[in-house]
Amino acid sequence: MKYVNYYSLFCTVMFMIFFSSMVTAQSIVRGSIVDASSNTTIEGASVTMLPSKKTAISDALGTFSFKTDKSSDVSFVVTSLGHKAATVTLKDFKDSNNSIRLVTQSMSLKDITISAHAGEQYKSISKVDIAMRGVNNSQEILRIIPGIVIGQHQGGGKAEQIFLRGFDADHGTDFREEVDGLPVNMVSHAHGQGYADTHFIIPETIDNVDFKKGPYTASKGDFATTGFVDFNTRNFLKQNMVKVEAGQFNTYRLMTMFNLLNEKATANQQSWYVASEYRYSDAYFDNPQHFKRFNLFTKYNGKISKHSYLNMSATTFWSKWDASGQIPDRAVNKGIIGFYGALDPFEGGLTYRTNFNVQLLTSLNNGDVIKNQLYYSNTHFDLHTNFTFFLVDTANGDEIRQKESRNLMGYNGSYVHTGYLGNNRLNTELGVQVRNDLTNNSGLSHTKDRYITLNQIKLGDVSELSVSPYVSETLKFNEHFSINAGLRFDQFFYQYKNKLASDTTLPGAGTYNTNAHTVSPKLNIYYHANQALQFYLTSGKGFHSNDTRSAVINNAAFALPSAYSADIGSVFKPANNIIVNVAAWYIYLQQENVYSGDGGFVEFSGNTRRVGFDFSGRYEPVKSLYFDVDVNYARGRAAGNAKGADYIPLAPVWTSSAGLTYTNKNGFNGSFRYRFVGDRPANENYSLTAKGYFITDAVLNYTKPKYEIGLVVNNVFNTKWKETQFDTETRLKGEAQSVNEVCFTPGTPFAFKAGFTYFFK
């Protein structure tokens, strides 16, 4: 209760600030920042007035504004990662139509300054990481985020299992993912709540990554318990490219990216390109995976009027595969199958997704920005798995099929206003998000040999609508201190049309409705000592939604379990070529009623508490070397359980990743990286252990203006390791008794892949 009262006080302060925010300054300097080569706007550039040292950050349209005393300020400096700094005198800066063109250059840690603006501490690190390290495959997309551990237990076809801050977030239940504002997580999914499959993203199309740990951002609601990530794709393609890759285990990939408009269009701030990808692999399993995936992506970005930009993209993705699934330790120990073997060769799946995304950004004469976004996705999911083998059906086996078709549509709108309280900058963001998910024949069935249906367990249509208004206020008192307060309201409307009279979790066939809502306050405080040191205290209430089938069964009880979290940390540069981010954090999760897509029932669990710390360091000893390291610790316990029986299954304790990247003007570049996960409990009393691993990977490239030759080596030292692990009760064919033990999916052995890329205009 004290926690709620604490937030009520600060939410009152936030609204007082909001009503004062309409007071605007009399002396305003406004301008815009664009990239000189692509003629596209630059978001996140830092502008510093001189000699007052007031700062501003360019918005999504590349615009910035200052309230300034023109009698004292004479110039300002503009800096942006990957660009040369520019100094502009106010004398030459006469009206709001002025634009500053920045010339591109290679990125370097020395160009990073610790931003005086709230919440900017993560963006610079992610930009440098992507520029230095690159993204070599779809799994690397998530690994670019410090502290993230991912695991694949279908060999590449299914969404990755996500671990962060002591959470086994399954396939996205406690981690929010977006691409250009388009939601990736799927509510009330046939396989699991929050299912987030990022395989429709072509890695080469990613421009930057916006992420933050914790539920501290008002514009990010459902699933952002441990944090969120928004992958931002390129608005402009500098050059066309064709990439061909081939490797072990019959692995092949062809990727192309082409501009569809000429240089004249670029000069008029118009860009349109298309990218495609096809991949095939049998993978390293004894049962060949026959994995096939096709991606097609196109994006248009252009200035359509003096104050408006239109951004449109479309994606289609198709994937099909066979899988080895999870296998019990004893099946390997007894020699029934090998370490890379399979007990049910009929596991596998088929999935596809098509997206349309339209964004319109408009700036008003006073510098305010309005953003409107409409999106639509059509998805299909069909998965065959067998976790327990012959535990229930000793004759036919326990293979299951999870299937759904979905239409997802939504709207994101926001209005950003910059005002002043005296000389103190006040940014106000008002927004609303509307999302509607409609599934058809979401089902769970008992099958045999993939194509034979033995009986239907669940079958129905899901309709889930959420409406979420929010407000976020950021007051910058001076160049050292700022405070952000946010408030979010989420209303959910659930409907489930049960088509199966034999479903024992509901009274019978028919339509069931319920609704739920939650309020999520946020409070974040930043102290900016100088351009090399910042301290912050972030806090907030978040949540993850639970499945519609869980909500209607329990009449919305714990449909939106709350998460209370806080971070205290610092970002600092002890030297010009070193940047460090450290944070201690706490998360309390109220309750979970999680619908099990594998069993068709609701799994009950109580509240949990987690504490830990994160460390991220980046070091550039010389211009050609870049070292990054992330170390993370989490201690999680079930709050209501007796000591010794309160472990959280599969919750990571120690995780770490690091790498050394080398670049050379002669063309040679490469990296050597490791991934580490420590041992962790596989069940509540830690009688079973999920074994940790230490894996190393290497990349070597020879890059010239017209081409690149590359080699990627996974698991350099051929370590035998278990990528995903579960405590599962299983029975093998012919066994009289079932056994509880660790079941696992093996990780990749030593594997190499070579590639050739051709660049052209």
GROMACS .gro file of C-alpha atoms in nm, residues 135-558:
model
  424
  135VAL     CA    1   2.445  -0.869  -3.702
  136ASN     CA    2   2.536  -1.197  -3.869
  137ASN     CA    3   2.209  -1.391  -3.835
  138SER     CA    4   1.856  -1.365  -3.701
  139GLN     CA    5   1.954  -1.489  -3.355
  140GLU     CA    6   2.217  -1.214  -3.326
  141ILE     CA    7   1.931  -0.963  -3.349
  142LEU     CA    8   1.834  -1.032  -2.987
  143ARG     CA    9   2.188  -1.096  -2.863
  144ILE     CA   10   2.277  -0.735  -2.944
  145ILE     CA   11   2.088  -0.639  -2.624
  146PRO     CA   12   2.312  -0.650  -2.312
  147GLY     CA   13   2.200  -0.921  -2.070
  148ILE     CA   14   1.978  -1.115  -2.310
  149VAL     CA   15   2.023  -1.492  -2.331
  150ILE     CA   16   1.828  -1.683  -2.595
  151GLY     CA   17   1.772  -2.051  -2.659
  152GLN     CA   18   1.623  -2.242  -2.952
  153HIS     CA   19   1.450  -2.576  -2.900
  154GLN     CA   20   1.316  -2.632  -3.250
  155GLY     CA   21   1.640  -2.583  -3.439
  156GLY     CA   22   1.559  -2.241  -3.583
  157GLY     CA   23   1.195  -2.252  -3.689
  158LYS     CA   24   1.027  -2.145  -3.368
  159ALA     CA   25   1.065  -1.820  -3.173
  160GLU     CA   26   1.362  -1.817  -2.937
  161GLN     CA   27   1.324  -1.872  -2.564
  162ILE     CA   28   1.428  -1.551  -2.384
  163PHE     CA   29   1.609  -1.513  -2.051
  164LEU     CA   30   1.664  -1.172  -1.892
  165ARG     CA   31   1.702  -1.043  -1.536
  166GLY     CA   32   1.631  -1.375  -1.370
  167PHE     CA   33   1.324  -1.442  -1.585
  168ASP     CA   34   1.259  -1.737  -1.807
  169ALA     CA   35   1.044  -1.515  -2.027
  170ASP     CA   36   0.949  -1.815  -2.242
  171HIS     CA   37   0.903  -1.684  -2.596
  172GLY     CA   38   0.825  -1.327  -2.491
  173THR     CA   39   0.585  -1.332  -2.193
  174ASP     CA   40   0.798  -1.083  -1.998
  175PHE     CA   41   0.988  -0.905  -2.275
  176ARG     CA   42   0.827  -0.669  -2.528
  177GLU     CA   43   0.948  -0.667  -2.889
  178GLU     CA   44   0.860  -0.433  -3.175
  179VAL     CA   45   0.986  -0.362  -3.527
  180ASP     CA   46   0.934   0.000  -3.638
  181GLY     CA   47   0.657   0.020  -3.378
  182LEU     CA   48   0.486  -0.296  -3.511
  183PRO     CA   49   0.423  -0.543  -3.224
  184VAL     CA   50   0.600  -0.878  -3.246
  185ASN     CA   51   0.456  -1.040  -2.930
  186MET     CA   52   0.132  -1.231  -2.984
  187VAL     CA   53  -0.137  -1.227  -2.716
  188SER     CA   54  -0.337  -1.546  -2.653
  189HIS     CA   55  -0.112  -1.742  -2.887
  190ALA     CA   56  -0.161  -2.113  -2.951
  191HIS     CA   57   0.188  -2.193  -2.820
  192GLY     CA   58   0.232  -1.944  -2.537
  193GLN     CA   59   0.146  -1.597  -2.414
  194GLY     CA   60   0.355  -1.321  -2.572
  195TYR     CA   61   0.500  -1.548  -2.841
  196ALA     CA   62   0.751  -1.328  -3.029
  197ASP     CA   63   0.900  -1.463  -3.351
  198THR     CA   64   1.154  -1.218  -3.498
  199HIS     CA   65   1.257  -1.440  -3.788
  200PHE     CA   66   1.068  -1.219  -4.033
  201ILE     CA   67   1.339  -0.955  -3.982
  202ILE     CA   68   1.621  -0.959  -4.237
  203PRO     CA   69   1.929  -0.874  -4.022
  204GLU     CA   70   2.090  -0.650  -4.284
  205THR     CA   71   1.787  -0.417  -4.281
  206ILE     CA   72   1.837  -0.317  -3.915
  207ASP     CA   73   1.964   0.037  -3.869
  208ASN     CA   74   1.953   0.075  -3.489
  209VAL     CA   75   1.801  -0.075  -3.177
  210ASP     CA   76   1.610   0.114  -2.910
  211PHE     CA   77   1.592  -0.082  -2.584
  212LYS     CA   78   1.549  -0.029  -2.215
  213LYS     CA   79   1.538  -0.270  -1.922
  214GLY     CA   80   1.248  -0.253  -1.678
  215PRO     CA   81   0.885  -0.129  -1.704
  216TYR     CA   82   0.982   0.239  -1.689
  217THR     CA   83   0.855   0.378  -2.021
  218ALA     CA   84   0.494   0.499  -2.043
  219SER     CA   85   0.464   0.422  -2.414
  220LYS     CA   86   0.558   0.056  -2.359
  221GLY     CA   87   0.290  -0.149  -2.186
  222ASP     CA   88   0.209  -0.517  -2.219
  223PHE     CA   89   0.499  -0.766  -2.177
  224ALA     CA   90   0.758  -0.500  -2.081
  225THR     CA   91   0.814  -0.657  -1.738
  226THR     CA   92   1.189  -0.698  -1.783
  227GLY     CA   93   1.215  -0.444  -2.064
  228PHE     CA   94   1.152  -0.381  -2.430
  229VAL     CA   95   1.330  -0.361  -2.763
  230ASP     CA   96   1.228  -0.176  -3.077
  231PHE     CA   97   1.422  -0.272  -3.389
  232ASN     CA   98   1.435   0.019  -3.632
  233THR     CA   99   1.492  -0.070  -3.996
  234ARG     CA  100   1.684   0.146  -4.241
  235ASN     CA  101   1.507   0.441  -4.398
  236PHE     CA  102   1.770   0.463  -4.670
  237LEU     CA  103   1.987   0.211  -4.850
  238LYS     CA  104   2.335   0.350  -4.927
  239GLN     CA  105   2.415   0.085  -5.186
  240ASN     CA  106   2.268  -0.228  -5.341
  241MET     CA  107   2.401  -0.563  -5.234
  242VAL     CA  108   2.383  -0.933  -5.312
  243LYS     CA  109   2.507  -1.183  -5.052
  244VAL     CA  110   2.560  -1.557  -5.099
  245GLU     CA  111   2.646  -1.783  -4.802
  246ALA     CA  112   2.711  -2.156  -4.769
  247GLY     CA  113   2.824  -2.372  -4.482
  248GLN     CA  114   2.821  -2.705  -4.304
  249PHE     CA  115   2.512  -2.922  -4.271
  250ASN     CA  116   2.383  -2.819  -4.614
  251THR     CA  117   2.336  -2.460  -4.506
  252TYR     CA  118   2.274  -2.200  -4.777
  253ARG     CA  119   2.154  -1.840  -4.782
  254LEU     CA  120   2.088  -1.582  -5.052
  255MET     CA  121   2.015  -1.221  -4.956
  256THR     CA  122   1.955  -0.922  -5.183
  257MET     CA  123   1.887  -0.551  -5.120
  258PHE     CA  124   1.808  -0.305  -5.399
  259ASN     CA  125   1.716   0.062  -5.423
  260LEU     CA  126   1.402   0.124  -5.626
  261LEU     CA  127   1.447   0.502  -5.666
  262ASN     CA  128   1.729   0.703  -5.823
  263GLU     CA  129   1.959   0.973  -5.683
  264LYS     CA  130   1.718   1.248  -5.790
  265ALA     CA  131   1.460   1.099  -5.555
  266THR     CA  132   1.720   1.091  -5.277
  267ALA     CA  133   1.782   1.464  -5.327
  268ASN     CA  134   1.408   1.516  -5.279
  269GLN     CA  135   1.416   1.313  -4.955
  270GLN     CA  136   1.250   1.008  -5.109
  271SER     CA  137   1.373   0.653  -5.054
  272TRP     CA  138   1.234   0.311  -5.145
  273TYR     CA  139   1.415  -0.022  -5.134
  274VAL     CA  140   1.342  -0.393  -5.129
  275ALA     CA  141   1.522  -0.678  -4.950
  276SER     CA  142   1.479  -1.053  -4.978
  277GLU     CA  143   1.625  -1.360  -4.812
  278TYR     CA  144   1.609  -1.735  -4.869
  279ARG     CA  145   1.770  -1.982  -4.631
  280TYR     CA  146   1.797  -2.362  -4.628
  281SER     CA  147   1.966  -2.589  -4.373
  282ASP     CA  148   1.956  -2.950  -4.263
  283ALA     CA  149   2.119  -2.838  -3.935
  284TYR     CA  150   2.337  -3.053  -3.711
  285PHE     CA  151   2.070  -3.294  -3.583
  286ASP     CA  152   2.068  -3.665  -3.670
  287ASN     CA  153   1.717  -3.610  -3.800
  288PRO     CA  154   1.771  -3.358  -4.086
  289GLN     CA  155   1.578  -3.039  -4.029
  290HIS     CA  156   1.503  -2.954  -4.394
  291PHE     CA  157   1.464  -2.596  -4.274
  292LYS     CA  158   1.337  -2.351  -4.535
  293ARG     CA  159   1.270  -1.980  -4.484
  294PHE     CA  160   1.181  -1.698  -4.722
  295ASN     CA  161   1.162  -1.327  -4.631
  296LEU     CA  162   1.060  -1.029  -4.842
  297PHE     CA  163   1.072  -0.672  -4.710
  298THR     CA  164   1.015  -0.336  -4.874
  299LYS     CA  165   1.012   0.013  -4.726
  300TYR     CA  166   0.935   0.363  -4.850
  301ASN     CA  167   1.035   0.676  -4.660
  302GLY     CA  168   0.972   1.022  -4.796
  303LYS     CA  169   0.894   1.385  -4.732
  304ILE     CA  170   0.544   1.440  -4.870
  305SER     CA  171   0.497   1.801  -4.762
  306LYS     CA  172   0.687   2.081  -4.593
  307HIS     CA  173   0.615   1.938  -4.247
  308SER     CA  174   0.522   1.571  -4.306
  309TYR     CA  175   0.705   1.245  -4.363
  310LEU     CA  176   0.543   0.920  -4.474
  311ASN     CA  177   0.692   0.583  -4.386
  312MET     CA  178   0.543   0.263  -4.534
  313SER     CA  179   0.670  -0.094  -4.517
  314ALA     CA  180   0.549  -0.442  -4.604
  315THR     CA  181   0.686  -0.781  -4.503
  316THR     CA  182   0.608  -1.138  -4.590
  317PHE     CA  183   0.771  -1.438  -4.424
  318TRP     CA  184   0.735  -1.815  -4.468
  319SER     CA  185   0.914  -2.096  -4.286
  320LYS     CA  186   0.887  -2.475  -4.271
  321TRP     CA  187   1.101  -2.728  -4.085
  322ASP     CA  188   1.136  -3.068  -3.919
  323ALA     CA  189   1.268  -3.077  -3.563
  324SER     CA  190   1.442  -3.301  -3.314
  325GLY     CA  191   1.278  -3.133  -3.015
  326GLN     CA  192   1.368  -3.194  -2.651
  327ILE     CA  193   1.519  -3.528  -2.550
  328PRO     CA  194   1.564  -3.684  -2.200
  329ASP     CA  195   1.909  -3.733  -2.052
  330ARG     CA  196   1.850  -4.106  -2.001
  331ALA     CA  197   1.773  -4.163  -2.371
  332VAL     CA  198   2.125  -4.044  -2.450
  333ASN     CA  199   2.293  -4.208  -2.149
  334LYS     CA  200   2.139  -4.547  -2.236
  335GLY     CA  201   2.247  -4.519  -2.598
  336ILE     CA  202   1.891  -4.521  -2.732
  337ILE     CA  203   1.973  -4.209  -2.936
  338GLY     CA  204   2.281  -3.994  -2.980
  339PHE     CA  205   2.335  -3.648  -2.831
  340TYR     CA  206   2.188  -3.494  -3.147
  341GLY     CA  207   1.919  -3.758  -3.192
  342ALA     CA  208   1.538  -3.752  -3.190
  343LEU     CA  209   1.270  -3.970  -3.033
  344ASP     CA  210   0.982  -3.837  -3.242
  345PRO     CA  211   1.096  -3.765  -3.599
  346PHE     CA  212   0.757  -3.611  -3.683
  347GLU     CA  213   0.809  -3.293  -3.481
  348GLY     CA  214   0.829  -2.971  -3.681
  349GLY     CA  215   0.620  -2.684  -3.804
  350LEU     CA  216   0.500  -2.435  -4.061
  351THR     CA  217   0.455  -2.063  -4.002
  352TYR     CA  218   0.409  -1.747  -4.205
  353ARG     CA  219   0.341  -1.381  -4.139
  354THR     CA  220   0.256  -1.081  -4.357
  355ASN     CA  221   0.279  -0.724  -4.222
  356PHE     CA  222   0.175  -0.380  -4.343
  357ASN     CA  223   0.294  -0.076  -4.151
  358VAL     CA  224   0.219   0.291  -4.224
  359GLN     CA  225   0.350   0.588  -4.022
  360LEU     CA  226   0.284   0.957  -4.078
  361LEU     CA  227   0.496   1.207  -3.885
  362THR     CA  228   0.392   1.572  -3.889
  363SER     CA  229   0.555   1.873  -3.728
  364LEU     CA  230   0.350   2.180  -3.640
  365ASN     CA  231   0.463   2.540  -3.672
  366ASN     CA  232   0.545   2.550  -3.301
  367GLY     CA  233   0.774   2.246  -3.329
  368ASP     CA  234   0.530   1.992  -3.184
  369VAL     CA  235   0.524   1.648  -3.348
  370ILE     CA  236   0.222   1.430  -3.423
  371LYS     CA  237   0.272   1.064  -3.505
  372ASN     CA  238   0.004   0.839  -3.651
  373GLN     CA  239   0.065   0.473  -3.719
  374LEU     CA  240  -0.159   0.201  -3.859
  375TYR     CA  241  -0.049  -0.161  -3.884
  376TYR     CA  242  -0.189  -0.496  -3.988
  377SER     CA  243  -0.054  -0.850  -3.963
  378ASN     CA  244  -0.184  -1.182  -4.086
  379THR     CA  245  -0.017  -1.483  -3.927
  380HIS     CA  246  -0.041  -1.861  -3.943
  381PHE     CA  247   0.116  -2.102  -3.697
  382ASP     CA  248   0.120  -2.483  -3.710
  383LEU     CA  249   0.352  -2.668  -3.470
  384HIS     CA  250   0.395  -3.038  -3.386
  385THR     CA  251   0.586  -3.126  -3.068
  386ASN     CA  252   0.621  -3.415  -2.826
  387PHE     CA  253   0.753  -3.332  -2.479
  388THR     CA  254   0.643  -3.639  -2.277
  389PHE     CA  255   0.663  -3.911  -2.549
  390PHE     CA  256   0.455  -4.203  -2.411
  391LEU     CA  257   0.362  -4.066  -2.068
  392VAL     CA  258  -0.015  -4.038  -2.128
  393ASP     CA  259  -0.080  -4.249  -2.438
  394THR     CA  260   0.146  -4.552  -2.410
  395ALA     CA  261   0.034  -4.684  -2.747
  396ASN     CA  262   0.029  -4.383  -2.979
  397GLY     CA  263   0.254  -4.137  -2.797
  398ASP     CA  264   0.186  -3.784  -2.673
  399GLU     CA  265   0.254  -3.578  -2.984
  400ILE     CA  266   0.052  -3.254  -2.992
  401ARG     CA  267  -0.042  -3.002  -3.259
  402GLN     CA  268  -0.083  -2.631  -3.187
  403LYS     CA  269  -0.243  -2.432  -3.465
  404GLU     CA  270  -0.390  -2.088  -3.521
  405SER     CA  271  -0.459  -1.823  -3.784
  406ARG     CA  272  -0.466  -1.460  -3.678
  407ASN     CA  273  -0.553  -1.112  -3.796
  408LEU     CA  274  -0.386  -0.839  -3.595
  409MET     CA  275  -0.458  -0.471  -3.648
  410GLY     CA  276  -0.382  -0.161  -3.449
  411TYR     CA  277  -0.318   0.209  -3.418
  412ASN     CA  278  -0.047   0.405  -3.235
  413GLY     CA  279  -0.086   0.779  -3.202
  414SER     CA  280   0.117   1.034  -3.011
  415TYR     CA  281   0.151   1.410  -2.971
  416VAL     CA  282   0.480   1.554  -2.843
  417HIS     CA  283   0.491   1.913  -2.718
  418THR     CA  284   0.795   2.107  -2.601
  419GLY     CA  285   0.723   2.388  -2.359
  420TYR     CA  286   0.899   2.572  -2.080
  421LEU     CA  287   0.846   2.643  -1.712
  422GLY     CA  288   1.054   2.957  -1.686
  423ASN     CA  289   1.382   2.851  -1.845
  424ASN     CA  290   1.325   2.480  -1.774
  425ARG     CA  291   1.242   2.262  -2.073
  426LEU     CA  292   0.927   2.049  -2.040
  427ASN     CA  293   0.853   1.774  -2.291
  428THR     CA  294   0.501   1.635  -2.292
  429GLU     CA  295   0.399   1.320  -2.476
  430LEU     CA  296   0.034   1.220  -2.501
  431GLY     CA  297  -0.046   0.893  -2.672
  432VAL     CA  298  -0.300   0.621  -2.730
  433GLN     CA  299  -0.251   0.266  -2.853
  434VAL     CA  300  -0.530   0.042  -2.981
  435ARG     CA  301  -0.476  -0.322  -3.067
  436ASN     CA  302  -0.719  -0.593  -3.179
  437ASP     CA  303  -0.626  -0.961  -3.217
  438LEU     CA  304  -0.869  -1.199  -3.388
  439THR     CA  305  -0.777  -1.566  -3.413
  440ASN     CA  306  -0.960  -1.837  -3.603
  441ASN     CA  307  -0.969  -2.198  -3.487
  442SER     CA  308  -0.697  -2.168  -3.224
  443GLY     CA  309  -0.652  -2.531  -3.140
  444LEU     CA  310  -0.464  -2.793  -2.946
  445SER     CA  311  -0.496  -3.154  -3.055
  446HIS     CA  312  -0.343  -3.494  -2.983
  447THR     CA  313  -0.179  -3.627  -3.300
  448LYS     CA  314   0.027  -3.917  -3.427
  449ASP     CA  315   0.297  -3.904  -3.693
  450ARG     CA  316   0.206  -3.536  -3.755
  451TYR     CA  317  -0.082  -3.602  -3.993
  452ILE     CA  318  -0.315  -3.824  -3.786
  453THR     CA  319  -0.545  -3.643  -3.538
  454LEU     CA  320  -0.643  -3.865  -3.245
  455ASN     CA  321  -0.853  -3.617  -3.047
  456GLN     CA  322  -0.914  -3.243  -3.012
  457ILE     CA  323  -0.824  -3.087  -2.675
  458LYS     CA  324  -0.897  -2.716  -2.735
  459LEU     CA  325  -1.067  -2.538  -3.024
  460GLY     CA  326  -1.205  -2.185  -3.041
  461ASP     CA  327  -1.179  -1.829  -3.165
  462VAL     CA  328  -1.011  -1.554  -2.963
  463SER     CA  329  -1.100  -1.186  -2.978
  464GLU     CA  330  -0.882  -0.960  -2.765
  465LEU     CA  331  -0.901  -0.581  -2.778
  466SER     CA  332  -0.684  -0.342  -2.578
  467VAL     CA  333  -0.708   0.038  -2.554
  468SER     CA  334  -0.417   0.215  -2.385
  469PRO     CA  335  -0.386   0.592  -2.336
  470TYR     CA  336  -0.073   0.729  -2.169
  471VAL     CA  337   0.099   1.052  -2.073
  472SER     CA  338   0.469   1.115  -2.016
  473GLU     CA  339   0.621   1.436  -1.879
  474THR     CA  340   0.993   1.513  -1.877
  475LEU     CA  341   1.105   1.824  -1.694
  476LYS     CA  342   1.467   1.931  -1.732
  477PHE     CA  343   1.535   2.165  -1.442
  478ASN     CA  344   1.884   2.261  -1.562
  479GLU     CA  345   2.172   2.101  -1.745
  480HIS     CA  346   2.222   1.860  -1.455
  481PHE     CA  347   1.886   1.738  -1.333
  482SER     CA  348   1.574   1.599  -1.504
  483ILE     CA  349   1.270   1.404  -1.398
  484ASN     CA  350   1.031   1.191  -1.601
  485ALA     CA  351   0.686   1.096  -1.475
  486GLY     CA  352   0.449   0.877  -1.673
  487LEU     CA  353   0.105   0.728  -1.633
  488ARG     CA  354  -0.049   0.455  -1.845
  489PHE     CA  355  -0.397   0.302  -1.846
  490ASP     CA  356  -0.465  -0.031  -2.019
  491GLN     CA  357  -0.814  -0.166  -2.077
  492PHE     CA  358  -0.854  -0.520  -2.212
  493PHE     CA  359  -1.168  -0.680  -2.354
  494TYR     CA  360  -1.159  -1.058  -2.382
  495GLN     CA  361  -1.387  -1.289  -2.578
  496TYR     CA  362  -1.348  -1.662  -2.636
  497LYS     CA  363  -1.581  -1.861  -2.858
  498ASN     CA  364  -1.542  -2.220  -2.744
  499LYS     CA  365  -1.616  -2.463  -3.027
  500LEU     CA  366  -1.548  -2.778  -2.827
  501ALA     CA  367  -1.823  -2.907  -2.599
  502SER     CA  368  -1.581  -3.159  -2.446
  503ASP     CA  369  -1.347  -2.884  -2.318
  504THR     CA  370  -1.342  -2.952  -1.944
  505THR     CA  371  -1.203  -2.607  -1.852
  506LEU     CA  372  -1.531  -2.438  -1.951
  507PRO     CA  373  -1.898  -2.522  -1.887
  508GLY     CA  374  -1.953  -2.602  -2.254
  509ALA     CA  375  -1.951  -2.468  -2.609
  510GLY     CA  376  -2.044  -2.103  -2.641
  511THR     CA  377  -1.907  -1.749  -2.616
  512TYR     CA  378  -1.741  -1.624  -2.297
  513ASN     CA  379  -1.658  -1.259  -2.223
  514THR     CA  380  -1.473  -1.068  -1.954
  515ASN     CA  381  -1.260  -0.755  -1.923
  516ALA     CA  382  -0.979  -0.618  -1.709
  517HIS     CA  383  -0.780  -0.298  -1.668
  518THR     CA  384  -0.465  -0.176  -1.498
  519VAL     CA  385  -0.296   0.156  -1.421
  520SER     CA  386   0.083   0.181  -1.449
  521PRO     CA  387   0.267   0.486  -1.303
  522LYS     CA  388   0.634   0.555  -1.380
  523LEU     CA  389   0.888   0.782  -1.211
  524ASN     CA  390   1.245   0.828  -1.338
  525ILE     CA  391   1.508   1.068  -1.204
  526TYR     CA  392   1.835   1.156  -1.378
  527TYR     CA  393   2.134   1.352  -1.253
  528HIS     CA  394   2.379   1.457  -1.524
  529ALA     CA  395   2.702   1.555  -1.353
  530ASN     CA  396   2.885   1.628  -1.680
  531GLN     CA  397   2.934   1.487  -2.028
  532ALA     CA  398   3.114   1.188  -1.878
  533LEU     CA  399   2.890   1.097  -1.583
  534GLN     CA  400   2.522   1.038  -1.519
  535PHE     CA  401   2.330   0.879  -1.229
  536TYR     CA  402   1.973   0.759  -1.254
  537LEU     CA  403   1.692   0.613  -1.044
  538THR     CA  404   1.415   0.458  -1.249
  539SER     CA  405   1.099   0.301  -1.109
  540GLY     CA  406   0.762   0.190  -1.233
  541LYS     CA  407   0.475  -0.051  -1.237
  542GLY     CA  408   0.433  -0.278  -1.538
  543PHE     CA  409   0.245  -0.594  -1.628
  544HIS     CA  410   0.209  -0.875  -1.873
  545SER     CA  411  -0.133  -0.982  -1.993
  546ASN     CA  412  -0.247  -1.341  -1.964
  547ASP     CA  413  -0.422  -1.551  -2.225
  548THR     CA  414  -0.788  -1.483  -2.309
  549ARG     CA  415  -0.869  -1.846  -2.224
  550SER     CA  416  -0.715  -1.796  -1.880
  551ALA     CA  417  -0.901  -1.467  -1.834
  552VAL     CA  418  -1.247  -1.605  -1.912
  553ILE     CA  419  -1.192  -1.922  -1.707
  554ASN     CA  420  -1.096  -1.717  -1.399
  555ASN     CA  421  -1.333  -1.423  -1.465
  556ALA     CA  422  -1.037  -1.189  -1.523
  557ALA     CA  423  -0.870  -1.269  -1.189
  558PHE     CA  424  -0.501  -1.190  -1.234
   0.00000   0.00000   0.00000
